[in-house]
């Protein structure tokens, strides 16, 4: 039974189209730098925002009706969400989805019953996957919504709650493997603290690492060959979260020997909450060989929280795709961890959010490819460090064949070194505008 009745399959109509339910830039088969857009941009739908969230916020109840004709909180509703989700992804040409355990079934009072429901719904999802060819990008366990996780999951002070979290991770891994997921995510929403006055940071971090190690051991034992991901976020809901940003998460993974099995899932709005640009966290991940997947969304410069908006900012999407192209692509994909604004509560709005996001990233891809082909940025950076490639002393520094003593003796002969050359930021920013708007 068709759920989104008045909404046709979304087609590419080109930049001149005024049809809100058509792609202006995302042309799945268009080839950019040797690969199709579809290959460059493995888009995913986030089950939670798209099929569960109804606009409820701290100040008011939901506005959007996501019952899909069933009583919310029942297994019939869980199945209706599967039907809605697959129809939605098919109509948009989205190849992947991401889920938390409790997005796909209502949580029962007893975990044995929740797990039974997960088995039942994942059978149904698997059928739909076979029918449509749509795949699972990643799964995860929600270890932040239930009150038992108020002090964290891996970082909790309660051994029983830790055990419960472990049980959820185990089951979420089972389901992710059953659905052929490419990755498995840890987003540590409550893995942090409200005050140091009641917190043993070292103990909590050791325990988070213990949970992750057990997840790796179990995952590998049941045939999971994909990547585990940490999704860094500095704060919200906790005042301070341990996976603050890419650099912090990489340090943590290396300190505990988890860096071979984990990569990062970088979310735009999390990077900006950490006081970075999106592209900063992508670059830090990429240069450390840990850029795995992306949660595509954007925040609001004037709001200090995680607004999870559909990406609209083409500058940022261009800089993101520049990083992704330079890194040779993602092993994961682009999950729209994004939700419609509360007043955009219709089914049509759900589609238009994705049309906006997919078009924004398609434009970002086109423009990032042009930037690379243009070559001026690359050329400038190469020139900027040329003294290390051309001068004798520069070559010695880079090859590690010198010492403070030798460099000090060299500096004695320099007098006052010449200024290091202009950074030319304004010229480079002009090149970006030139490529974006020519
Ligand atoms: C929260 C967030 C999560 C993770 C998965 O800010 O991004 O939805 O992506 O738990
Ligand atoms: Co996210």
Short mmCIF file of C-alpha atoms and ligand atoms in Angstrom, two decimals:
data_model
loop_
_atom_site.label_atom_id
_atom_site.label_comp_id
_atom_site.label_asym_id
_atom_site.label_seq_id
_atom_site.Cartn_x
_atom_site.Cartn_y
_atom_site.Cartn_z
CA UNK A 1 0.00 0.00 0.00
CA UNK A 2 1.39 3.36 -1.03
CA UNK A 3 1.90 5.68 1.96
CA UNK A 4 3.20 8.87 0.33
CA UNK A 5 0.34 8.97 -2.15
CA UNK A 6 0.75 12.31 -3.85
CA UNK A 7 4.48 12.13 -4.07
CA UNK A 8 6.01 10.71 -7.23
CA UNK A 9 9.49 9.24 -7.61
CA UNK A 10 11.88 12.18 -7.49
CA UNK A 11 13.70 12.74 -10.77
CA UNK A 12 16.58 14.90 -11.94
CA UNK A 13 15.20 17.84 -13.94
CA UNK A 14 18.21 20.17 -13.96
CA UNK A 15 18.98 23.63 -12.60
CA UNK A 16 16.25 25.33 -14.64
CA UNK A 17 13.48 23.27 -13.04
CA UNK A 18 11.14 24.99 -10.61
CA UNK A 19 9.61 21.74 -9.43
CA UNK A 20 10.22 21.47 -5.67
CA UNK A 21 9.99 17.69 -5.92
CA UNK A 22 12.78 17.32 -8.48
CA UNK A 23 16.56 17.31 -8.22
CA UNK A 24 18.24 20.35 -9.73
CA UNK A 25 21.83 19.09 -9.30
CA UNK A 26 21.77 15.48 -8.09
CA UNK A 27 21.92 13.45 -11.28
CA UNK A 28 22.70 9.92 -10.06
CA UNK A 29 24.41 8.75 -13.26
CA UNK A 30 26.37 11.94 -14.02
CA UNK A 31 30.10 11.22 -13.98
CA UNK A 32 32.34 13.50 -11.92
CA UNK A 33 36.08 12.78 -11.77
CA UNK A 34 35.59 9.29 -13.14
CA UNK A 35 32.76 8.10 -10.88
CA UNK A 36 29.01 8.59 -10.94
CA UNK A 37 27.38 10.90 -8.43
CA UNK A 38 25.67 7.89 -6.94
CA UNK A 39 29.06 6.26 -6.32
CA UNK A 40 30.55 9.43 -4.85
CA UNK A 41 27.52 10.06 -2.66
CA UNK A 42 26.17 6.95 -0.95
CA UNK A 43 23.28 8.71 0.78
CA UNK A 44 21.50 7.23 3.77
CA UNK A 45 18.24 7.90 5.57
CA UNK A 46 18.34 8.16 9.37
CA UNK A 47 15.46 6.08 10.69
CA UNK A 48 15.10 8.20 13.83
CA UNK A 49 14.62 11.63 12.32
CA UNK A 50 12.71 10.62 9.27
CA UNK A 51 10.38 7.92 10.53
CA UNK A 52 10.20 8.54 14.29
CA UNK A 53 10.69 12.24 15.14
CA UNK A 54 7.49 14.24 15.02
CA UNK A 55 8.75 17.66 16.04
CA UNK A 56 8.41 17.21 19.80
CA UNK A 57 10.65 19.68 21.63
CA UNK A 58 11.07 20.92 25.20
CA UNK A 59 8.23 23.35 24.71
CA UNK A 60 5.63 21.33 22.91
CA UNK A 61 4.39 18.03 21.63
CA UNK A 62 4.73 16.70 18.13
CA UNK A 63 3.33 18.43 15.07
CA UNK A 64 4.04 15.89 12.34
CA UNK A 65 1.98 12.72 12.16
CA UNK A 66 4.34 9.76 11.81
CA UNK A 67 1.80 7.10 12.75
CA UNK A 68 1.55 5.90 9.13
CA UNK A 69 -1.96 4.67 9.88
CA UNK A 70 -1.06 2.55 12.96
CA UNK A 71 -1.08 3.01 16.72
CA UNK A 72 2.29 4.44 17.74
CA UNK A 73 4.28 2.13 20.02
CA UNK A 74 2.98 -1.13 18.52
CA UNK A 75 4.71 -3.65 16.29
CA UNK A 76 2.14 -2.84 13.60
CA UNK A 77 3.47 0.71 13.73
CA UNK A 78 7.07 -0.54 13.63
CA UNK A 79 6.19 -2.42 10.41
CA UNK A 80 4.41 0.59 8.95
CA UNK A 81 7.59 2.57 9.50
CA UNK A 82 9.51 -0.05 7.53
CA UNK A 83 6.98 0.26 4.69
CA UNK A 84 7.14 4.05 4.82
CA UNK A 85 10.93 4.08 5.00
CA UNK A 86 11.46 1.81 2.01
CA UNK A 87 8.87 3.64 -0.09
CA UNK A 88 10.54 6.92 0.86
CA UNK A 89 14.07 5.73 0.01
CA UNK A 90 12.94 4.19 -3.26
CA UNK A 91 11.17 7.34 -4.36
CA UNK A 92 14.28 9.40 -3.66
CA UNK A 93 16.79 6.87 -4.99
CA UNK A 94 18.55 6.61 -1.62
CA UNK A 95 20.65 3.47 -1.32
CA UNK A 96 21.17 3.13 2.44
CA UNK A 97 19.62 3.57 5.88
CA UNK A 98 20.95 3.92 9.44
CA UNK A 99 19.16 2.92 12.63
CA UNK A 100 19.26 2.69 16.42
CA UNK A 101 17.80 -0.47 17.97
CA UNK A 102 14.87 1.39 19.52
CA UNK A 103 14.10 3.31 16.30
CA UNK A 104 12.98 0.12 14.64
CA UNK A 105 10.94 -1.39 17.51
CA UNK A 106 9.25 -0.05 20.62
CA UNK A 107 11.39 -0.91 23.65
CA UNK A 108 9.71 -3.40 26.02
CA UNK A 109 10.12 -3.52 29.81
CA UNK A 110 12.18 -6.69 29.47
CA UNK A 111 15.17 -6.81 27.13
CA UNK A 112 14.33 -10.40 26.12
CA UNK A 113 11.06 -9.12 24.64
CA UNK A 114 12.79 -6.13 22.99
CA UNK A 115 15.26 -8.56 21.40
CA UNK A 116 12.44 -10.77 20.16
CA UNK A 117 10.87 -7.73 18.52
CA UNK A 118 14.22 -6.84 16.97
CA UNK A 119 14.43 -10.32 15.45
CA UNK A 120 10.93 -10.00 14.04
CA UNK A 121 11.37 -6.53 12.55
CA UNK A 122 14.81 -7.26 11.13
CA UNK A 123 13.32 -10.25 9.26
CA UNK A 124 10.83 -7.83 7.74
CA UNK A 125 13.50 -5.22 6.95
CA UNK A 126 15.63 -7.90 5.32
CA UNK A 127 12.74 -8.87 3.05
CA UNK A 128 12.36 -5.24 1.97
CA UNK A 129 16.10 -4.94 1.41
CA UNK A 130 16.03 -7.95 -0.88
CA UNK A 131 13.04 -6.57 -2.77
CA UNK A 132 14.53 -3.12 -3.30
CA UNK A 133 18.32 -3.52 -3.22
CA UNK A 134 18.52 -0.87 -0.48
CA UNK A 135 21.32 -1.54 2.03
CA UNK A 136 22.18 -0.83 5.66
CA UNK A 137 24.94 1.76 6.15
CA UNK A 138 25.25 1.39 9.91
CA UNK A 139 23.46 0.36 13.05
CA UNK A 140 23.84 1.49 16.63
CA UNK A 141 22.36 1.05 20.10
CA UNK A 142 20.49 3.91 21.70
CA UNK A 143 22.18 4.15 25.09
CA UNK A 144 21.08 7.64 25.94
CA UNK A 145 17.25 7.97 25.87
CA UNK A 146 16.21 5.51 28.57
CA UNK A 147 16.46 7.00 32.12
CA UNK A 148 18.77 4.12 33.14
CA UNK A 149 21.48 5.78 31.05
CA UNK A 150 21.28 9.13 32.86
CA UNK A 151 24.89 8.68 34.03
CA UNK A 152 26.07 7.19 30.76
CA UNK A 153 26.35 3.68 29.33
CA UNK A 154 30.01 2.64 29.15
CA UNK A 155 30.76 5.50 31.54
CA UNK A 156 27.99 4.75 34.03
CA UNK A 157 28.68 4.35 37.75
CA UNK A 158 26.38 1.27 37.85
CA UNK A 159 27.74 -2.16 36.91
CA UNK A 160 24.20 -3.37 36.12
CA UNK A 161 23.59 -0.48 33.74
CA UNK A 162 26.97 -1.22 32.10
CA UNK A 163 25.88 -4.84 31.64
CA UNK A 164 22.57 -3.67 30.14
CA UNK A 165 24.43 -1.41 27.71
CA UNK A 166 26.67 -4.34 26.75
CA UNK A 167 23.58 -6.45 26.06
CA UNK A 168 22.17 -3.74 23.81
CA UNK A 169 25.45 -3.41 21.91
CA UNK A 170 25.55 -7.18 21.44
CA UNK A 171 22.03 -7.26 20.01
CA UNK A 172 22.51 -4.15 17.87
CA UNK A 173 25.63 -5.80 16.42
CA UNK A 174 23.68 -9.00 15.74
CA UNK A 175 21.06 -7.02 13.82
CA UNK A 176 23.62 -4.88 11.99
CA UNK A 177 25.45 -8.01 10.83
CA UNK A 178 22.16 -9.68 9.88
CA UNK A 179 21.33 -6.65 7.72
CA UNK A 180 24.83 -6.53 6.20
CA UNK A 181 25.68 -3.12 7.72
CA UNK A 182 28.83 -1.44 6.45
CA UNK A 183 29.60 0.04 9.89
CA UNK A 184 28.63 0.12 13.56
CA UNK A 185 28.46 3.46 15.40
CA UNK A 186 29.19 4.51 18.95
CA UNK A 187 27.80 7.96 19.63
CA UNK A 188 28.53 8.69 23.27
CA UNK A 189 25.68 11.05 23.99
CA UNK A 190 25.82 10.50 27.71
CA UNK A 191 29.43 9.31 27.86
CA UNK A 192 30.68 12.37 29.67
CA UNK A 193 29.97 14.33 32.80
CA UNK A 194 27.94 17.14 34.26
CA UNK A 195 30.52 17.93 36.98
CA UNK A 196 34.02 16.70 37.79
CA UNK A 197 33.00 16.81 41.45
CA UNK A 198 31.23 13.45 41.16
CA UNK A 199 33.25 11.91 38.32
CA UNK A 200 36.25 9.58 38.06
CA UNK A 201 37.23 10.46 34.49
CA UNK A 202 39.99 7.87 34.17
CA UNK A 203 37.74 5.07 35.44
CA UNK A 204 34.93 6.08 33.08
CA UNK A 205 37.22 6.25 30.06
CA UNK A 206 38.73 2.85 30.91
CA UNK A 207 35.22 1.39 31.05
CA UNK A 208 34.13 2.93 27.74
CA UNK A 209 37.23 1.37 26.17
CA UNK A 210 36.39 -1.98 27.80
CA UNK A 211 32.91 -1.88 26.26
CA UNK A 212 34.35 -1.00 22.84
CA UNK A 213 36.92 -3.80 23.05
CA UNK A 214 34.22 -6.31 23.87
CA UNK A 215 32.19 -4.98 20.92
CA UNK A 216 35.15 -5.49 18.58
CA UNK A 217 35.76 -9.01 19.90
CA UNK A 218 32.11 -9.98 19.62
CA UNK A 219 31.58 -8.25 16.27
CA UNK A 220 34.56 -10.00 14.70
CA UNK A 221 33.42 -13.33 16.19
CA UNK A 222 30.06 -13.11 14.40
CA UNK A 223 31.59 -12.10 11.07
CA UNK A 224 31.40 -8.31 11.16
CA UNK A 225 34.15 -7.14 8.82
CA UNK A 226 33.18 -3.48 8.59
CA UNK A 227 34.41 -0.51 10.57
CA UNK A 228 33.37 0.52 14.03
CA UNK A 229 32.91 4.27 14.24
CA UNK A 230 33.10 6.80 17.02
CA UNK A 231 30.91 9.81 16.27
CA UNK A 232 32.54 12.74 18.10
CA UNK A 233 30.44 15.44 19.74
CA UNK A 234 31.64 17.90 22.38
CA UNK A 235 28.47 18.42 24.41
CA UNK A 236 24.70 17.98 24.43
CA UNK A 237 23.17 16.19 26.16
CA UNK A 238 26.11 16.09 28.61
CA UNK A 239 27.98 19.26 29.52
CA UNK A 240 31.23 17.60 28.49
CA UNK A 241 31.47 14.53 26.27
CA UNK A 242 34.63 12.43 26.11
CA UNK A 243 34.52 12.11 22.31
CA UNK A 244 34.83 15.90 22.07
CA UNK A 245 36.08 16.14 18.50
CA UNK A 246 38.03 14.15 15.90
CA UNK A 247 41.45 14.78 17.46
CA UNK A 248 40.24 13.80 20.94
CA UNK A 249 38.55 10.63 19.68
CA UNK A 250 41.64 9.61 17.70
CA UNK A 251 43.80 10.09 20.80
CA UNK A 252 41.40 7.93 22.81
CA UNK A 253 41.31 5.17 20.19
CA UNK A 254 45.10 5.08 19.99
CA UNK A 255 45.56 5.16 23.76
CA UNK A 256 43.41 2.03 24.10
CA UNK A 257 44.65 0.20 20.99
CA UNK A 258 41.29 0.49 19.24
CA UNK A 259 42.53 2.41 16.21
CA UNK A 260 42.77 -0.62 13.91
CA UNK A 261 39.09 -1.44 14.22
CA UNK A 262 37.61 2.04 14.53
CA UNK A 263 37.27 5.02 12.24
CA UNK A 264 35.26 8.20 12.76
CA UNK A 265 31.77 9.18 11.71
CA UNK A 266 32.00 12.97 11.43
CA UNK A 267 28.83 15.00 11.83
CA UNK A 268 28.84 18.58 10.56
CA UNK A 269 26.82 20.06 13.40
CA UNK A 270 28.97 18.25 16.01
CA UNK A 271 32.16 19.69 14.53
CA UNK A 272 30.78 23.22 14.66
CA UNK A 273 29.61 22.70 18.26
CA UNK A 274 33.24 21.82 19.06
CA UNK A 275 34.30 25.20 17.69
CA UNK A 276 35.64 23.77 14.43
CA UNK A 277 34.52 23.88 10.85
CA UNK A 278 33.07 20.66 9.42
CA UNK A 279 36.05 20.45 7.06
CA UNK A 280 38.48 20.75 9.97
CA UNK A 281 37.24 17.55 11.59
CA UNK A 282 37.15 15.83 8.20
CA UNK A 283 40.77 16.84 7.55
CA UNK A 284 41.95 15.71 10.98
CA UNK A 285 40.23 12.35 10.48
CA UNK A 286 41.55 11.93 6.94
CA UNK A 287 45.21 12.71 7.69
CA UNK A 288 45.09 10.10 10.46
CA UNK A 289 43.55 7.49 8.15
CA UNK A 290 40.33 7.54 10.14
CA UNK A 291 37.76 9.21 7.92
CA UNK A 292 35.03 6.57 7.77
CA UNK A 293 31.59 8.05 7.35
CA UNK A 294 29.68 11.31 7.53
CA UNK A 295 26.51 12.48 9.27
CA UNK A 296 25.39 15.14 6.83
CA UNK A 297 23.53 18.06 8.35
CA UNK A 298 24.19 21.61 9.45
CA UNK A 299 23.73 23.76 12.54
CA UNK A 300 22.65 27.35 12.91
CA UNK A 301 25.32 29.96 13.57
CA UNK A 302 22.97 31.81 15.90
CA UNK A 303 21.93 28.80 17.97
CA UNK A 304 24.30 26.98 20.28
CA UNK A 305 22.88 23.50 20.01
CA UNK A 306 22.59 20.56 17.65
CA UNK A 307 19.81 21.71 15.33
CA UNK A 308 20.37 18.89 12.79
CA UNK A 309 19.17 20.90 9.81
CA UNK A 310 19.20 19.61 6.27
CA UNK A 311 22.39 20.82 4.57
CA UNK A 312 21.79 24.01 2.61
CA UNK A 313 25.17 25.71 2.82
CA UNK A 314 26.92 25.05 -0.50
CA UNK A 315 30.21 26.58 0.69
CA UNK A 316 30.44 24.03 3.48
CA UNK A 317 29.27 21.16 1.28
CA UNK A 318 31.97 22.13 -1.24
CA UNK A 319 34.68 22.18 1.42
CA UNK A 320 33.38 18.84 2.74
CA UNK A 321 33.46 17.22 -0.69
CA UNK A 322 36.92 18.69 -1.29
CA UNK A 323 38.13 16.83 1.81
CA UNK A 324 36.31 13.65 0.82
CA UNK A 325 37.68 13.68 -2.75
CA UNK A 326 41.19 14.37 -1.49
CA UNK A 327 40.84 11.46 0.94
CA UNK A 328 39.85 9.17 -1.95
CA UNK A 329 36.20 8.83 -0.85
CA UNK A 330 34.52 7.32 2.18
CA UNK A 331 34.36 3.69 3.21
CA UNK A 332 30.97 4.62 4.74
CA UNK A 333 28.47 7.10 3.36
CA UNK A 334 26.50 10.30 3.85
CA UNK A 335 23.81 9.76 6.44
CA UNK A 336 21.32 12.60 6.63
CA UNK A 337 21.24 12.93 10.41
CA UNK A 338 18.85 15.78 9.76
CA UNK A 339 15.28 16.65 10.55
CA UNK A 340 12.69 19.00 9.18
CA UNK A 341 12.03 22.18 11.18
CA UNK A 342 9.05 21.74 13.51
CA UNK A 343 6.72 23.83 11.34
CA UNK A 344 7.63 21.77 8.24
CA UNK A 345 5.39 18.92 9.29
CA UNK A 346 3.98 17.45 6.06
CA UNK A 347 5.04 14.35 4.13
CA UNK A 348 5.98 16.65 1.28
CA UNK A 349 8.41 18.44 3.63
CA UNK A 350 10.12 15.13 4.41
CA UNK A 351 10.89 14.72 0.72
CA UNK A 352 11.87 18.34 0.22
CA UNK A 353 14.36 18.10 3.08
CA UNK A 354 16.14 15.27 1.28
CA UNK A 355 15.91 16.97 -2.10
CA UNK A 356 17.63 20.00 -0.53
CA UNK A 357 20.29 17.90 1.18
CA UNK A 358 21.06 15.72 -1.82
CA UNK A 359 21.18 18.70 -4.18
CA UNK A 360 23.44 20.59 -1.77
CA UNK A 361 25.93 17.72 -1.67
CA UNK A 362 25.70 17.19 -5.43
CA UNK A 363 26.57 20.86 -5.92
CA UNK A 364 29.35 20.51 -3.36
CA UNK A 365 30.73 17.55 -5.29
CA UNK A 366 30.60 19.36 -8.64
CA UNK A 367 32.28 22.45 -7.21
CA UNK A 368 34.91 20.51 -5.24
CA UNK A 369 35.83 18.61 -8.41
CA UNK A 370 36.15 21.93 -10.28
CA UNK A 371 38.35 23.25 -7.48
CA UNK A 372 40.66 20.26 -7.81
CA UNK A 373 40.72 20.47 -11.61
CA UNK A 374 41.35 24.21 -11.42
CA UNK A 375 44.48 23.43 -9.40
CA UNK A 376 45.16 26.93 -8.06
CA UNK A 377 44.65 25.94 -4.41
CA UNK A 378 46.87 22.86 -4.67
CA UNK A 379 49.52 24.82 -6.52
CA UNK A 380 49.49 27.56 -3.89
CA UNK A 381 49.89 25.09 -1.02
CA UNK A 382 52.74 23.34 -2.79
CA UNK A 383 54.53 26.65 -3.34
CA UNK A 384 53.90 27.72 0.23
CA UNK A 385 56.05 24.92 1.65
CA UNK A 386 58.54 24.89 -1.22
CA UNK A 387 61.48 25.91 0.98
CA UNK A 388 61.36 22.46 2.59
CA UNK A 389 61.56 20.81 -0.83
CA UNK A 390 64.16 23.00 -2.47
CA UNK A 391 66.65 24.35 0.10
CA UNK A 392 69.36 22.09 1.53
CA UNK A 393 68.41 22.95 5.10
CA UNK A 394 64.70 22.37 4.37
CA UNK A 395 65.42 18.92 2.94
CA UNK A 396 67.53 18.05 5.98
CA UNK A 397 64.69 19.04 8.35
CA UNK A 398 62.11 16.97 6.53
CA UNK A 399 64.33 13.91 6.27
CA UNK A 400 65.14 14.11 9.99
CA UNK A 401 68.86 14.48 9.28
CA UNK A 402 69.59 17.51 11.36
CA UNK A 403 69.64 18.66 14.97
CA UNK A 404 69.06 21.71 17.09
CA UNK A 405 72.83 22.23 17.17
CA UNK A 406 73.14 22.25 13.37
CA UNK A 407 70.05 24.43 12.92
CA UNK A 408 71.30 26.88 15.52
CA UNK A 409 74.63 27.14 13.70
CA UNK A 410 72.75 27.67 10.41
CA UNK A 411 70.57 30.36 12.02
CA UNK A 412 73.70 32.19 13.18
CA UNK A 413 74.49 32.84 9.54
CA UNK A 414 71.02 34.04 8.62
CA UNK A 415 70.88 37.46 10.15
CA UNK A 416 67.13 38.08 10.21
CA UNK A 417 65.30 35.51 8.01
CA UNK A 418 63.03 36.87 5.31
CA UNK A 419 59.30 36.96 6.04
CA UNK A 420 57.77 33.54 5.17
CA UNK A 421 55.60 34.71 2.27
CA UNK A 422 52.03 35.97 2.22
CA UNK A 423 49.27 33.55 3.18
CA UNK A 424 47.08 35.07 0.43
CA UNK A 425 43.86 34.08 2.19
CA UNK A 426 41.83 36.74 0.40
CA UNK A 427 43.05 35.61 -3.02
CA UNK A 428 42.22 31.99 -2.20
CA UNK A 429 38.76 32.87 -0.91
CA UNK A 430 38.23 34.77 -4.14
CA UNK A 431 39.08 31.61 -6.08
CA UNK A 432 36.40 29.72 -4.15
CA UNK A 433 33.80 32.39 -5.01
CA UNK A 434 34.96 32.40 -8.59
CA UNK A 435 34.49 28.67 -8.92
CA UNK A 436 31.18 28.63 -7.06
CA UNK A 437 29.56 31.40 -9.05
CA UNK A 438 31.13 31.48 -12.50
C1 LIG B 1 23.12 12.89 18.08
C2 LIG B 1 23.50 12.09 16.92
C3 LIG B 1 23.03 10.67 16.91
C4 LIG B 1 24.01 9.72 16.31
C5 LIG B 1 23.62 8.27 16.46
O1 LIG B 1 23.61 14.16 18.08
O2 LIG B 1 24.12 12.57 16.01
O3 LIG B 1 21.82 10.62 16.26
O4 LIG B 1 24.20 9.98 14.97
O5 LIG B 1 23.37 7.90 17.75
CO1 LIG B 2 24.74 11.86 14.17
#
